[in-house]
mmCIF file of C-alpha atoms in Angstrom:
data_model
loop_
_atom_site.group_PDB
_atom_site.id
_atom_site.type_symbol
_atom_site.label_atom_id
_atom_site.label_comp_id
_atom_site.label_asym_id
_atom_site.label_seq_id
_atom_site.Cartn_x
_atom_site.Cartn_y
_atom_site.Cartn_z
ATOM 1 C CA MET A 147 83.549 -16.774 27.252
ATOM 2 C CA ARG A 148 81.037 -15.169 29.507
ATOM 3 C CA PRO A 149 78.688 -12.595 28.033
ATOM 4 C CA TYR A 150 79.611 -9.133 29.216
ATOM 5 C CA ARG A 151 77.153 -6.606 30.569
ATOM 6 C CA ASN A 152 79.057 -3.643 29.178
ATOM 7 C CA GLU A 153 81.563 -2.634 26.544
ATOM 8 C CA LEU A 154 84.313 -1.804 29.031
ATOM 9 C CA GLN A 155 84.387 -5.385 30.242
ATOM 10 C CA ARG A 156 84.665 -6.671 26.695
ATOM 11 C CA LEU A 157 87.422 -4.191 25.835
ATOM 12 C CA LEU A 158 89.444 -5.244 28.863
ATOM 13 C CA GLN A 159 89.411 -8.954 28.093
ATOM 14 C CA GLU A 160 88.655 -9.651 24.461
ATOM 15 C CA ASN A 161 89.555 -8.593 20.981
ATOM 16 C CA ALA A 162 87.331 -5.687 20.135
ATOM 17 C CA ALA A 163 88.408 -2.604 18.227
ATOM 18 C CA HIS A 164 91.935 -3.644 19.106
ATOM 19 C CA THR A 165 94.047 -6.722 19.714
ATOM 20 C CA SER A 166 93.979 -7.784 23.355
ATOM 21 C CA ALA A 167 96.965 -6.919 25.522
ATOM 22 C CA THR A 168 97.493 -10.568 26.384
ATOM 23 C CA ARG A 169 97.572 -11.600 22.746
ATOM 24 C CA ILE A 170 100.167 -8.911 22.023
ATOM 25 C CA VAL A 171 102.578 -9.882 24.797
ATOM 26 C CA LEU A 172 102.210 -13.591 24.067
ATOM 27 C CA ALA A 173 103.431 -12.895 20.530
ATOM 28 C CA VAL A 174 106.692 -11.250 21.620
ATOM 29 C CA PRO A 175 109.631 -13.531 20.728
ATOM 30 C CA PRO A 176 111.889 -14.406 23.694
ATOM 31 C CA GLU A 177 114.911 -12.539 22.325
ATOM 32 C CA ALA A 178 112.887 -9.342 21.830
ATOM 33 C CA ARG A 179 111.583 -9.222 25.397
ATOM 34 C CA TYR A 180 114.662 -7.589 26.922
ATOM 35 C CA GLN A 181 116.223 -5.725 23.978
ATOM 36 C CA ARG A 182 116.539 -1.944 24.051
ATOM 37 C CA PRO A 183 116.989 -0.595 20.515
ATOM 38 C CA ALA A 184 118.970 2.641 20.195
ATOM 39 C CA GLY A 185 117.021 5.586 21.553
ATOM 40 C CA VAL A 186 114.459 3.429 23.369
ATOM 41 C CA PRO A 187 114.691 3.794 27.155
ATOM 42 C CA HIS A 188 112.961 0.547 28.165
ATOM 43 C CA SER A 189 112.653 -2.994 26.895
ATOM 44 C CA ILE A 190 109.309 -4.695 26.347
ATOM 45 C CA VAL A 191 109.620 -6.656 29.594
ATOM 46 C CA GLU A 192 110.421 -3.455 31.492
ATOM 47 C CA GLU A 193 107.360 -1.753 30.007
ATOM 48 C CA LEU A 194 105.200 -4.781 30.860
ATOM 49 C CA TRP A 195 106.541 -4.836 34.423
ATOM 50 C CA HIS A 196 105.737 -1.094 34.688
ATOM 51 C CA ILE A 197 102.185 -1.635 33.418
ATOM 52 C CA VAL A 198 101.591 -4.478 35.888
ATOM 53 C CA PHE A 199 103.078 -2.449 38.766
ATOM 54 C CA TRP A 200 100.631 0.429 38.184
ATOM 55 C CA GLN A 201 97.725 -1.824 37.285
ATOM 56 C CA GLU A 202 98.016 -3.584 40.643
ATOM 57 C CA LEU A 203 98.193 -0.300 42.557
ATOM 58 C CA PHE A 204 95.266 1.298 40.755
ATOM 59 C CA LEU A 205 93.092 -1.767 41.221
ATOM 60 C CA GLN A 206 93.829 -1.760 44.947
ATOM 61 C CA TRP A 207 92.957 1.951 45.143
ATOM 62 C CA ALA A 208 89.760 1.275 43.173
ATOM 63 C CA GLU A 209 88.816 -1.318 45.782
ATOM 64 C CA GLY A 210 89.374 1.216 48.561
ATOM 65 C CA ALA A 211 92.758 0.081 49.874
ATOM 66 C CA VAL A 212 94.667 2.875 51.542
ATOM 67 C CA LEU A 213 98.122 2.780 50.006
ATOM 68 C CA ASP A 214 100.751 5.455 49.753
ATOM 69 C CA TYR A 215 101.435 6.804 46.299
ATOM 70 C CA PRO A 216 104.972 5.745 45.279
ATOM 71 C CA ALA A 217 107.419 8.358 46.534
ATOM 72 C CA HIS A 218 109.623 8.184 43.439
ATOM 73 C CA ALA A 219 108.891 7.380 39.799
ATOM 74 C CA GLU A 220 111.802 4.926 39.855
ATOM 75 C CA MET A 221 109.750 2.635 42.087
ATOM 76 C CA GLY A 222 107.543 1.847 39.091
ATOM 77 C CA TRP A 223 110.441 0.628 36.974
ATOM 78 C CA ARG A 224 112.690 -2.393 37.045
ATOM 79 C CA ARG A 225 115.641 -3.083 34.765
ATOM 80 C CA PHE A 226 115.947 -6.520 33.141
ATOM 81 C CA GLU A 227 119.069 -7.724 31.348
ATOM 82 C CA ARG A 228 117.371 -11.010 30.494
ATOM 83 C CA VAL A 229 114.041 -12.598 31.294
ATOM 84 C CA GLY A 230 113.282 -16.299 31.397
ATOM 85 C CA ASP A 231 110.084 -17.941 30.258
ATOM 86 C CA ALA A 232 108.829 -18.499 33.807
ATOM 87 C CA GLU A 233 109.245 -14.845 34.790
ATOM 88 C CA TRP A 234 107.721 -13.675 31.488
ATOM 89 C CA GLN A 235 104.715 -15.971 31.937
ATOM 90 C CA ALA A 236 104.298 -14.794 35.541
ATOM 91 C CA LEU A 237 104.147 -11.174 34.347
ATOM 92 C CA ILE A 238 101.580 -12.093 31.706
ATOM 93 C CA GLY A 239 99.581 -13.927 34.376
ATOM 94 C CA LYS A 240 99.569 -10.778 36.538
ATOM 95 C CA LEU A 241 98.472 -8.693 33.559
ATOM 96 C CA GLU A 242 95.617 -11.112 32.804
ATOM 97 C CA ALA A 243 94.563 -11.271 36.452
ATOM 98 C CA GLY A 244 94.510 -7.480 36.638
ATOM 99 C CA LEU A 245 92.439 -7.181 33.481
ATOM 100 C CA ALA A 246 89.980 -9.751 34.838
ATOM 101 C CA LYS A 247 89.767 -7.853 38.132
ATOM 102 C CA ALA A 248 89.182 -4.585 36.254
ATOM 103 C CA ALA A 249 86.399 -6.269 34.256
ATOM 104 C CA THR A 250 84.830 -7.457 37.509
ATOM 105 C CA LEU A 251 84.985 -3.928 38.903
ATOM 106 C CA ALA A 252 83.463 -2.611 35.661
ATOM 107 C CA ASP A 253 80.490 -4.924 36.242
ATOM 108 C CA GLN A 254 79.555 -3.365 39.567
ATOM 109 C CA ASP A 255 76.383 -1.344 39.815
ATOM 110 C CA ARG A 256 76.772 2.383 40.333
ATOM 111 C CA LEU A 257 80.504 2.215 39.655
ATOM 112 C CA ALA A 258 80.680 5.978 39.126
ATOM 113 C CA ASP A 259 79.501 6.490 42.714
ATOM 114 C CA ARG A 260 82.368 4.520 44.220
ATOM 115 C CA ALA A 261 85.194 6.524 45.724
ATOM 116 C CA SER A 262 88.807 5.613 45.173
ATOM 117 C CA SER A 263 91.282 5.847 48.034
ATOM 118 C CA LEU A 264 93.949 7.201 45.662
ATOM 119 C CA GLN A 265 95.708 10.239 47.034
ATOM 120 C CA GLU A 266 97.955 11.397 44.227
ATOM 121 C CA PRO A 267 100.585 13.944 45.302
ATOM 122 C CA GLY A 268 99.952 17.446 44.041
ATOM 123 C CA VAL A 269 96.367 16.737 42.913
ATOM 124 C CA ASN A 270 93.555 18.380 44.837
ATOM 125 C CA ALA A 271 90.520 16.249 45.607
ATOM 126 C CA GLY A 272 87.191 17.503 44.514
#
């Protein structure tokens, strides 16, 4: 593993004060990925899909892409009745790629001076 310049990079990609996100999702048994226990609104795969959806958007905003904020909260959710290994692994790959991209962004000089293109509805800039 590459030595990190800052703690944020390490927290995004390695075990630190917590278990890494990738390690957690890799440990989920196949039958547990899509189950919704009583009183739980989303399965693990639905939550992972939601995380990846927002991770990808926020990383694009952080890089300055001009994207519309999703018009409806439902856009950030997808329902899964089942999920195969290939689709599960693809989601994990997107999560890992996003974490690596975030770590790369965290390595940039003067990160606090960079402006995001995020225009969140109902939030005043400034």
